[in-house]
């Protein structure tokens, strides 16, 4: 389910603050810095008092340059215990070095104070950005300081290790990457210590009144840092975390960190950091998170937070993580679940990405809307699926193990991955990477000219696969069904027209190209059922308020439109809507309209009335019931009409906030805000399917 896709912190930093790849060039890379950061938090003043003592092995640079938040004041710097002049502007603190210091080991101390008070969303309507733009906030409820926000001075272009001490009012426990040195109470204060002795690309920090549970599994500390309300979830998260760690250690190689912690945030985020994940309390409570997002975040400890992304060539880590986590879990369930998941990627791409907003995978950096998510995650994952189909199991997983072993904590690009797959697979993948990674788009195949010739007891099936420009070259499976069996044949498709010929000793019934959805392609409209995503990607939507609508339901309609992120959305009443407006827009109807022409064509499984609806033979007539469905448009082809029918105001807004998370579904029924039924309309035709008329042999 598409609730919340999480991503590693380092990517967010890169995008929000433009720091990683644009690090200042005034210094040669290769400085090493050991930080000892001491922070005191004063939550009621939203203030931090900090001191960072950095031991630096100088590399000849004339100037040391640190990133420090623009919000920092009372800044002082010392070099080898002597006060030193410096410049500090635009978030850059520059300390000039004397000639004799430039090749020495230096001790630099920086003192500063800062107020961090980003407003925190409590009930966000749109969840496309996993951190809601919050980078640094200190409060009595909790504190969150994102890597890259400059909450401590960070030496530009350095390999850094950290020792961190956080002092806060009693009971406030701090958690970050690395190894815990314990939390101790000292009078009115709680002091938390942490140590990070592997090279991380920045530290994030969370502080709250945590209850800590820990256990040791094969020398790795598995921990939960939960707020009292969610204390009961600890055991299940600890167990699941231990299982994921062993799954991925077996698959890729030993876990790279000393701990993994599930940390609760006091506002609804979804972040994955090296060695911990930071999830909002309501997210943690969702029963599916343990089976989906948790595994995804843990897989990032190998991919993204373990093997780093070289962002100059785009971010491959989301596609790979989606493939080895979200997808792999489906595959562990059943063959069908995995195939459905692939099909869903194709639907997402075909509905959410248009040729106009498409871009090459190598340009994906991080997700901030449905288009970036679909390309970076779904298409990315499908690329790894196709590589696996090409190379086979042993070479595919072997190459991933090679990459992990040789590139841990090193920035790694698509080219590095390509090389590893080529080495294991003993073949060039240049054409493959050119068309799938370095170029945008997707092929659109169809069957053409299918015919049979019957001679000498054999049916010869002939035809061709055609595709429009730009042409893709792919191996494509053809499945020929007879009454007795299905025979498979692989052909290599390239160019505008690829002829094929298959023999069958029985009368053919059905011919399907790419029967298992193993190839990434743009689906035809006839292959895509109307769904919430169709509405989300519509270029313009009219939200039609039916007559006599309760004002509270109108308000819920506003929340719905906002949470779906509708583009060019205009609210109109039933009576304002004319035929031309209807024909030129996708529509979202709120309540049961009086006008019949606004009611979409509905499949038999659903009937709606003003005080009830029937879905899949179940009758819903309680005031707490709500229906949402996306149908074919009543007049325009290739458009949709959606219906939002809360039977009363009770749960209208609660449901309005939820619908956006059910992107792939065509219809939804809710009772008291809980989803009771959901489904996708069946699709019967496809240009990749040819059926012969049935005659008895
Ligand atoms: Zn991710």
XYZ file of C-alpha atoms and ligand atoms in Angstrom:
698
model
C 0.000 0.000 0.000
C 1.171 3.437 -0.891
C 1.010 5.125 2.451
C 4.375 6.435 3.096
C 7.555 5.683 1.266
C 10.556 6.488 3.307
C 13.985 7.453 2.256
C 17.437 7.856 3.702
C 18.321 11.086 5.371
C 21.284 11.805 3.218
C 19.198 12.239 0.107
C 16.865 14.658 1.803
C 19.775 16.748 2.903
C 21.122 16.848 -0.587
C 17.904 18.191 -1.983
C 16.761 20.488 0.784
C 20.024 22.179 1.365
C 22.057 21.432 -1.703
C 25.004 20.567 0.455
C 26.453 17.242 -0.369
C 27.402 17.509 -3.957
C 28.173 21.216 -3.882
C 30.584 21.140 -0.973
C 32.930 24.087 -1.026
C 35.890 23.686 -3.274
C 38.233 25.844 -1.241
C 39.576 22.717 0.393
C 40.950 19.598 -1.112
C 38.872 16.572 -0.180
C 40.419 14.194 2.271
C 40.455 16.083 5.570
C 39.710 13.874 8.504
C 37.866 15.293 11.463
C 37.049 13.782 14.832
C 34.202 15.768 16.371
C 33.417 15.949 20.034
C 30.098 17.745 20.132
C 28.506 18.842 23.393
C 24.994 20.154 23.201
C 22.788 21.558 25.890
C 19.101 21.842 25.020
C 16.844 24.428 26.622
C 13.503 23.347 25.218
C 11.312 26.063 26.744
C 13.463 28.664 24.981
C 13.753 26.444 21.854
C 17.453 26.946 22.252
C 20.628 24.981 21.881
C 23.990 25.871 23.404
C 26.710 24.029 21.580
C 30.390 23.433 21.584
C 32.287 21.346 19.088
C 35.887 20.371 19.611
C 37.275 19.036 16.375
C 40.591 17.311 15.953
C 41.644 17.793 12.359
C 44.467 16.380 10.344
C 45.186 19.372 8.119
C 45.872 18.751 4.431
C 47.588 21.956 3.387
C 44.416 24.060 3.071
C 44.775 27.709 4.027
C 41.264 27.976 5.345
C 39.090 25.620 7.317
C 35.493 25.898 6.281
C 32.572 24.727 8.390
C 28.859 24.617 7.706
C 26.905 26.048 10.601
C 23.294 27.182 10.657
C 22.637 30.801 9.777
C 20.590 30.829 12.950
C 23.744 30.471 15.084
C 24.739 33.429 17.297
C 27.406 34.047 19.947
C 29.888 32.198 17.768
C 33.480 31.901 19.003
C 36.380 29.948 17.596
C 39.618 28.711 19.097
C 42.545 27.047 17.364
C 44.797 25.059 19.669
C 43.168 26.741 22.672
C 43.824 30.272 21.420
C 41.001 32.570 20.266
C 41.031 32.961 16.493
C 39.495 35.452 14.077
C 36.999 33.974 11.625
C 34.303 34.979 9.197
C 30.756 33.702 9.461
C 28.183 34.455 6.844
C 25.545 32.636 4.891
C 25.940 29.487 6.963
C 29.690 29.251 6.326
C 32.257 29.691 9.063
C 35.771 30.177 7.726
C 38.865 30.017 9.891
C 42.173 31.089 8.293
C 45.154 28.947 9.232
C 48.690 30.141 9.869
C 51.321 28.575 7.601
C 52.744 26.280 10.271
C 49.244 24.986 11.097
C 48.426 23.854 7.575
C 50.037 20.462 7.760
C 49.585 19.808 11.422
C 47.094 18.146 13.695
C 44.818 20.921 14.919
C 42.332 21.269 17.717
C 39.593 23.638 16.727
C 36.834 24.550 19.192
C 33.664 26.350 18.143
C 31.119 27.673 20.621
C 27.699 28.851 19.528
C 24.064 29.282 20.436
C 21.048 28.835 18.189
C 17.295 28.906 18.303
C 15.606 26.241 16.193
C 11.865 26.630 15.911
C 10.593 25.315 12.585
C 6.810 24.965 12.863
C 5.785 21.346 13.111
C 2.740 19.974 11.298
C 0.585 17.863 13.549
C -1.984 16.570 11.050
C -0.539 17.088 7.603
C -2.893 16.765 4.660
C -0.329 15.928 2.029
C 2.471 13.485 2.783
C 4.661 13.691 -0.286
C 7.595 15.185 1.605
C 8.690 12.799 4.367
C 9.872 15.563 6.684
C 7.249 18.220 5.837
C 10.071 20.667 5.308
C 11.015 20.636 9.003
C 14.788 20.669 9.346
C 15.362 21.817 12.907
C 13.027 22.297 15.822
C 13.486 22.270 19.580
C 10.465 22.141 21.866
C 9.294 20.744 25.175
C 7.361 18.097 23.282
C 10.431 16.906 21.456
C 13.346 18.029 19.335
C 14.353 17.097 15.813
C 17.587 18.290 14.221
C 18.162 17.035 10.696
C 21.636 16.383 9.314
C 22.586 19.269 7.093
C 20.546 21.788 9.120
C 23.771 23.087 10.636
C 22.937 22.315 14.252
C 26.630 21.593 14.787
C 29.666 22.903 12.882
C 30.554 20.413 10.206
C 33.876 20.537 8.390
C 33.239 20.754 4.664
C 34.465 17.837 2.541
C 35.811 15.805 5.398
C 35.691 12.241 6.577
C 34.225 12.644 10.027
C 33.727 10.618 13.181
C 31.721 11.847 16.146
C 31.381 11.748 19.865
C 28.202 13.473 20.949
C 26.983 14.426 24.400
C 23.499 15.860 24.788
C 22.397 17.429 28.054
C 18.675 18.077 28.424
C 16.093 18.490 31.181
C 15.547 15.306 33.162
C 13.849 12.503 31.209
C 14.687 13.820 27.735
C 16.715 11.168 25.962
C 18.699 11.813 22.790
C 19.188 9.345 19.961
C 21.316 9.477 16.837
C 23.442 7.240 14.624
C 26.190 5.002 15.986
C 26.589 3.376 19.362
C 24.924 4.449 22.588
C 27.273 5.328 25.446
C 24.282 5.327 27.775
C 21.830 7.797 29.245
C 22.406 8.982 32.784
C 20.512 11.260 35.092
C 22.535 13.953 36.761
C 20.330 15.971 39.139
C 17.811 17.879 37.013
C 19.451 16.774 33.780
C 19.618 13.724 31.585
C 22.847 13.220 29.673
C 22.949 11.003 26.573
C 26.200 9.920 24.988
C 26.759 8.606 21.453
C 29.748 7.572 19.419
C 29.984 7.198 15.646
C 33.226 5.727 14.395
C 32.384 5.070 10.756
C 32.196 7.844 8.158
C 28.632 9.199 8.084
C 27.514 12.026 5.852
C 26.099 14.145 8.679
C 24.287 13.435 11.931
C 20.621 13.878 12.754
C 19.341 14.038 16.310
C 16.030 13.259 17.996
C 15.220 14.049 21.593
C 12.063 13.190 23.532
C 10.789 11.447 26.685
C 11.656 8.035 25.344
C 11.231 4.654 26.929
C 14.150 2.600 25.679
C 14.011 -1.150 25.063
C 17.069 -3.004 23.828
C 18.202 -6.477 23.035
C 21.358 -7.877 21.577
C 21.162 -10.062 18.475
C 24.458 -11.456 17.135
C 26.416 -8.558 18.668
C 24.076 -5.961 17.194
C 21.938 -3.871 19.532
C 18.324 -3.777 18.427
C 16.468 -0.956 20.173
C 13.199 0.944 20.320
C 12.902 4.559 21.487
C 9.174 4.995 21.928
C 6.967 7.539 23.647
C 4.885 6.148 26.541
C 1.701 5.897 24.408
C 3.376 3.387 22.080
C 5.369 1.438 24.618
C 3.347 -1.705 23.906
C 4.682 -1.808 20.329
C 8.288 -2.364 21.423
C 8.328 -6.172 21.463
C 6.900 -6.540 17.960
C 9.300 -3.957 16.493
C 12.310 -5.532 18.202
C 11.415 -8.967 16.879
C 10.737 -7.774 13.334
C 13.941 -5.703 13.279
C 16.010 -8.718 14.314
C 14.383 -10.769 11.527
C 15.098 -8.142 8.858
C 18.714 -7.791 9.985
C 19.270 -11.494 9.567
C 17.417 -11.601 6.226
C 19.608 -8.882 4.703
C 22.844 -10.013 6.344
C 22.348 -13.377 4.654
C 21.461 -11.767 1.345
C 24.108 -9.007 1.100
C 26.721 -9.376 3.841
C 27.088 -8.450 7.505
C 25.089 -5.474 8.830
C 27.387 -2.414 8.790
C 26.394 -0.772 12.094
C 26.443 -1.619 15.790
C 22.750 -0.962 16.358
C 19.431 -0.485 14.687
C 16.817 1.573 16.483
C 13.166 2.257 15.776
C 12.683 5.822 16.987
C 9.336 7.549 17.409
C 9.014 11.132 16.265
C 6.611 13.576 17.880
C 5.346 14.666 14.485
C 4.522 12.467 11.513
C 7.740 11.875 9.589
C 9.158 8.916 7.780
C 12.944 8.999 7.703
C 15.611 6.364 7.388
C 19.002 7.268 8.821
C 22.155 5.189 9.137
C 21.316 2.678 11.900
C 17.882 4.022 12.812
C 14.521 4.974 11.449
C 12.429 7.899 12.648
C 8.695 7.383 12.318
C 5.739 9.376 13.603
C 3.701 7.823 16.409
C 0.599 7.349 14.297
C 2.664 5.737 11.563
C 4.191 3.281 14.048
C 0.714 2.224 15.116
C -0.357 1.277 11.604
C -0.307 -2.504 11.518
C 1.281 -2.801 8.063
C 4.326 -0.609 8.805
C 6.153 -3.482 10.460
C 5.709 -5.546 7.270
C 6.549 -2.764 4.802
C 8.285 0.474 5.755
C 10.351 -0.998 8.579
C 11.959 -3.529 6.248
C 12.464 -0.835 3.627
C 14.290 1.383 6.111
C 16.441 -1.465 7.336
C 17.372 -2.386 3.755
C 18.582 1.226 3.356
C 21.280 0.463 5.942
C 22.888 -1.576 3.152
C 21.767 0.595 0.212
C 21.926 4.367 0.602
C 23.073 4.599 4.211
C 25.676 1.824 3.873
C 26.780 1.959 0.243
C 26.383 5.699 -0.381
C 24.812 7.256 -3.434
C 26.977 9.284 -5.787
C 24.265 11.785 -6.618
C 26.053 13.160 -9.673
C 24.473 10.274 -11.584
C 21.175 10.156 -9.744
C 19.916 8.156 -6.813
C 19.697 4.420 -7.457
C 19.135 3.548 -3.806
C 15.346 3.988 -3.735
C 14.759 1.724 -6.703
C 17.056 -0.940 -5.304
C 15.613 -0.675 -1.795
C 12.067 -0.845 -3.134
C 13.098 -3.960 -5.045
C 14.878 -5.818 -2.246
C 12.323 -4.783 0.402
C 8.778 -3.831 -0.673
C 8.876 -6.067 -3.750
C 10.842 -8.911 -2.187
C 8.282 -9.180 0.622
C 5.574 -9.725 -2.005
C 7.730 -12.297 -3.702
C 8.209 -14.132 -0.409
C 4.421 -14.255 -0.124
C 3.575 -15.611 -3.575
C 4.353 -15.518 -7.253
C 1.010 -13.796 -7.924
C 1.603 -11.095 -5.304
C 4.940 -10.285 -6.932
C 3.428 -10.150 -10.418
C 0.598 -7.894 -9.191
C 3.186 -5.612 -7.654
C 5.045 -5.317 -10.969
C 1.760 -4.654 -12.734
C 1.074 -1.880 -10.260
C 4.423 -0.237 -11.077
C 3.418 -0.178 -14.738
C 0.009 1.294 -13.864
C 1.596 3.946 -11.661
C 3.983 4.935 -14.405
C 1.326 4.935 -17.099
C -1.111 7.072 -15.105
C 1.172 9.323 -13.078
C 3.961 10.013 -15.572
C 3.265 11.617 -18.926
C 5.765 11.989 -21.763
C 5.870 15.699 -20.809
C 6.957 15.254 -17.200
C 8.990 12.076 -17.686
C 12.742 12.107 -17.074
C 15.659 9.693 -17.137
C 16.296 7.643 -14.030
C 19.813 9.077 -13.762
C 18.189 12.432 -12.990
C 16.197 11.155 -10.021
C 17.480 12.554 -6.720
C 14.641 12.237 -4.239
C 10.893 11.938 -4.142
C 8.774 14.996 -3.618
C 5.691 14.231 -5.709
C 3.994 11.291 -7.469
C 6.097 11.677 -10.635
C 9.460 11.580 -8.860
C 8.263 8.715 -6.697
C 7.089 6.679 -9.674
C 10.307 7.116 -11.601
C 12.744 6.835 -8.704
C 11.059 3.994 -6.866
C 8.811 2.063 -9.261
C 10.750 2.361 -12.494
C 13.992 2.057 -10.531
C 12.823 -1.190 -8.952
C 11.681 -2.542 -12.325
C 15.147 -1.866 -13.766
C 16.629 -4.154 -11.113
C 13.975 -6.736 -11.917
C 14.967 -6.680 -15.583
C 18.664 -6.951 -14.706
C 17.823 -9.995 -12.587
C 15.854 -11.521 -15.480
C 18.812 -10.919 -17.762
C 21.589 -12.187 -15.478
C 19.855 -14.895 -13.485
C 19.675 -15.369 -9.723
C 23.269 -16.182 -8.937
C 24.865 -13.334 -10.855
C 22.283 -10.761 -9.755
C 22.550 -11.379 -6.012
C 26.265 -12.079 -6.316
C 26.834 -8.672 -7.926
C 24.915 -6.961 -5.114
C 27.125 -8.750 -2.581
C 30.203 -7.621 -4.529
C 29.031 -4.012 -4.497
C 28.323 -4.102 -0.782
C 31.674 -5.686 0.023
C 33.733 -3.306 -2.099
C 31.812 -0.037 -1.799
C 30.542 0.206 1.786
C 30.568 3.871 2.918
C 31.739 4.922 -0.545
C 29.769 7.058 -2.949
C 28.563 4.791 -5.674
C 26.969 5.567 -9.024
C 24.812 3.790 -11.576
C 28.027 3.178 -13.553
C 29.577 1.382 -10.586
C 26.484 -0.814 -10.349
C 26.569 -1.458 -14.088
C 30.190 -2.554 -13.863
C 29.480 -4.959 -11.010
C 26.543 -6.523 -12.853
C 28.605 -6.808 -16.049
C 31.474 -8.490 -14.237
C 29.237 -11.095 -12.639
C 27.034 -11.516 -15.691
C 30.017 -11.681 -18.076
C 28.212 -9.491 -20.600
C 27.939 -5.853 -21.585
C 24.909 -4.038 -20.220
C 25.713 -0.787 -21.985
C 22.662 -0.849 -24.258
C 20.486 -1.834 -21.328
C 21.696 1.046 -19.142
C 21.540 3.492 -22.038
C 17.887 2.878 -22.711
C 16.635 2.332 -19.158
C 18.816 4.536 -16.953
C 20.358 7.261 -19.078
C 17.315 7.795 -21.265
C 13.729 8.524 -20.177
C 10.543 6.950 -21.388
C 9.237 3.460 -21.813
C 8.286 1.294 -24.752
C 4.695 0.717 -25.792
C 4.390 -2.635 -27.510
C 1.404 -4.207 -29.180
C 0.572 -7.339 -31.106
C -0.205 -6.826 -34.760
C -1.340 -8.935 -37.695
C -1.784 -12.125 -35.706
C -2.935 -14.985 -37.928
C -2.752 -18.763 -38.147
C -1.953 -21.177 -40.930
C -2.902 -24.799 -40.526
C -0.791 -27.216 -42.540
C 0.149 -30.813 -41.979
C -1.416 -30.984 -38.510
C 0.466 -27.922 -37.283
C -0.892 -24.460 -36.506
C 1.599 -21.802 -37.450
C 0.965 -18.585 -35.535
C 2.447 -15.551 -37.237
C 2.390 -11.879 -36.449
C 4.552 -9.038 -35.274
C 5.276 -6.886 -32.285
C 5.095 -3.244 -33.196
C 6.193 -0.177 -31.266
C 6.280 3.550 -31.919
C 9.445 5.635 -31.599
C 11.665 5.878 -29.645
C 12.362 2.180 -30.086
C 13.414 -0.047 -27.241
C 15.255 -3.335 -27.562
C 14.071 -6.004 -25.147
C 13.679 -9.741 -24.806
C 9.957 -10.419 -24.790
C 8.134 -13.590 -23.803
C 5.215 -14.827 -25.887
C 2.765 -17.241 -24.288
C 0.602 -19.357 -26.555
C -2.330 -21.072 -24.884
C -4.170 -24.080 -26.204
C -6.835 -26.160 -24.484
C -4.096 -28.404 -23.201
C -1.139 -26.208 -22.274
C 0.696 -22.919 -22.456
C 3.927 -22.771 -24.442
C 6.448 -19.967 -23.975
C 8.841 -18.529 -26.478
C 11.263 -15.670 -26.069
C 11.843 -13.258 -28.930
C 14.094 -10.245 -29.122
C 12.147 -7.137 -29.971
C 13.793 -4.127 -31.569
C 12.821 -1.438 -34.035
C 9.366 -0.656 -35.318
C 8.350 -4.171 -36.243
C 9.533 -7.531 -34.986
C 7.967 -10.516 -36.761
C 7.504 -13.806 -34.934
C 6.380 -17.311 -35.720
C 5.241 -20.025 -33.331
C 4.209 -23.603 -33.972
C 1.501 -25.446 -32.120
C 0.164 -28.946 -32.587
C -3.129 -27.889 -31.063
C -5.551 -25.177 -31.997
C -4.343 -21.900 -30.421
C -6.745 -20.083 -28.102
C -4.862 -17.152 -26.730
C -1.583 -15.353 -27.415
C -0.163 -13.050 -24.751
C 2.961 -10.923 -25.027
C 4.885 -10.407 -21.789
C 2.345 -12.442 -19.797
C 4.073 -11.850 -16.457
C 4.792 -8.134 -16.781
C 8.533 -8.612 -16.744
C 9.207 -5.645 -19.028
C 8.796 -2.021 -18.080
C 6.379 -0.435 -20.515
C 3.726 2.196 -20.890
C 0.314 0.571 -20.715
C -2.525 1.386 -23.075
C -5.549 3.202 -21.606
C -7.601 0.021 -22.042
C -5.197 -1.775 -19.695
C -5.528 0.736 -16.883
C -8.510 0.632 -14.572
C -9.730 3.994 -13.278
C -8.302 4.544 -9.819
C -7.538 7.191 -7.223
C -4.199 7.752 -8.981
C -5.980 8.585 -12.232
C -7.698 11.451 -10.464
C -4.463 12.510 -8.758
C -2.721 12.809 -12.102
C -5.607 14.468 -13.971
C -4.563 17.717 -15.617
C -7.701 19.555 -14.481
C -10.481 18.542 -12.139
C -13.864 20.033 -11.435
C -15.087 19.276 -7.950
C -18.853 19.280 -8.233
C -20.822 19.971 -5.068
C -24.226 18.355 -5.289
C -27.294 20.312 -4.192
C -28.183 20.609 -0.499
C -24.784 19.551 0.705
C -24.017 19.914 4.410
C -21.386 22.681 4.958
C -19.225 20.227 6.896
C -19.178 17.889 3.905
C -18.186 20.835 1.708
C -15.313 21.393 4.090
C -14.351 17.724 3.819
C -14.429 18.103 0.019
C -11.796 20.828 0.366
C -9.609 18.544 2.478
C -10.071 15.756 -0.060
C -9.043 17.954 -3.001
C -5.994 19.164 -1.085
C -4.852 15.751 0.067
C -5.225 14.340 -3.449
C -3.097 17.240 -4.688
C -5.604 17.945 -7.490
C -4.259 20.154 -10.237
C -6.254 23.106 -11.567
C -9.082 22.179 -9.283
C -12.192 24.337 -9.376
C -15.246 23.939 -7.161
C -18.601 24.289 -8.854
C -22.149 23.502 -7.880
C -24.271 21.101 -9.839
C -26.293 23.910 -11.358
C -23.191 25.874 -12.428
C -21.816 22.968 -14.412
C -22.584 23.021 -18.126
C -22.083 20.334 -20.730
C -18.870 21.794 -22.095
C -17.280 22.061 -18.644
C -18.292 18.495 -17.991
C -16.788 17.240 -21.241
C -13.482 19.076 -20.763
C -12.609 17.993 -17.242
C -12.210 15.028 -14.998
C -14.806 15.390 -12.282
C -15.059 14.665 -8.599
C -18.666 14.649 -7.461
C -19.351 15.244 -3.775
C -22.589 13.654 -2.571
C -25.278 12.185 -4.782
C -26.021 14.587 -7.614
C -29.574 15.275 -8.655
C -28.571 15.440 -12.287
C -28.427 11.996 -13.825
C -25.812 13.021 -16.384
C -23.333 13.477 -13.549
C -23.624 9.890 -12.436
C -20.865 7.837 -13.984
C -21.336 4.482 -15.635
C -21.098 2.011 -12.786
C -20.186 -1.646 -12.749
C -22.799 -4.044 -11.413
C -21.052 -4.561 -8.116
C -21.944 -1.060 -6.966
C -25.214 0.837 -6.557
C -25.577 4.133 -4.737
C -28.531 5.970 -3.217
C -28.787 9.074 -1.072
C -28.898 7.169 2.208
C -27.087 3.942 1.396
C -24.873 2.107 -1.046
C -24.321 -1.522 -1.940
C -20.825 -2.721 -2.775
C -19.880 -6.336 -3.508
C -23.223 -7.561 -2.127
C -22.824 -5.726 1.152
C -25.227 -2.982 2.085
C -23.898 0.146 3.791
C -26.543 2.345 5.412
C -25.002 3.651 8.625
C -24.395 7.353 9.126
C -20.717 6.477 9.646
C -20.366 4.861 6.176
C -18.571 6.477 3.254
C -18.101 5.477 -0.380
C -15.410 6.615 -2.775
C -15.082 5.363 -6.336
C -13.395 6.363 -9.582
C -15.294 5.488 -12.753
C -15.316 6.133 -16.454
C -16.414 9.655 -17.252
C -20.110 9.925 -18.236
C -19.348 11.717 -21.513
C -15.627 12.047 -22.242
C -13.332 9.205 -23.188
C -9.987 8.933 -21.379
C -11.346 10.947 -18.479
C -12.679 9.837 -15.130
C -15.505 10.704 -12.790
C -15.086 10.110 -9.067
C -17.794 9.943 -6.441
C -17.317 10.821 -2.782
C -20.377 9.915 -0.767
C -20.247 10.252 3.001
C -23.631 9.150 4.372
C -23.284 11.852 7.042
C -20.781 14.468 8.198
C -19.482 12.197 10.996
C -16.449 10.711 9.299
C -16.402 12.735 6.093
C -13.194 14.600 6.875
C -11.428 11.620 8.449
C -12.024 9.594 5.280
C -11.187 12.570 3.048
C -7.656 12.574 4.482
C -7.202 8.849 3.923
C -8.253 8.365 0.304
C -4.993 9.656 -1.171
C -3.135 6.727 0.421
C -5.194 4.240 -1.628
C -3.804 5.418 -4.960
C -4.067 2.170 -6.878
C -7.655 1.381 -5.902
C -10.757 2.006 -7.974
C -13.273 1.872 -5.142
C -13.247 2.139 -1.360
C -15.811 1.684 1.408
C -15.225 3.038 4.903
C -17.094 2.563 8.155
C -16.342 4.876 11.086
C -13.230 6.011 9.231
C -11.878 2.465 8.788
C -11.482 0.896 5.371
C -13.775 -2.129 4.992
C -13.611 -2.876 1.285
C -11.334 -1.852 -1.573
C -10.693 -3.087 -5.077
C -9.611 -2.431 -8.628
C -11.963 -2.675 -11.599
C -11.170 -5.646 -13.822
C -9.466 -4.958 -17.131
C -10.358 -7.273 -19.964
C -8.669 -6.053 -23.084
C -5.097 -5.378 -23.990
C -3.234 -4.866 -27.260
C -0.815 -7.496 -25.942
C -3.532 -10.125 -25.906
C -4.972 -11.918 -28.922
C -7.850 -14.360 -28.524
C -9.130 -16.718 -31.179
C -12.798 -17.405 -31.363
C -13.622 -20.581 -29.543
C -14.550 -23.523 -31.744
C -14.720 -27.130 -30.689
C -11.996 -29.331 -32.040
Zn 13.611 4.483 0.661
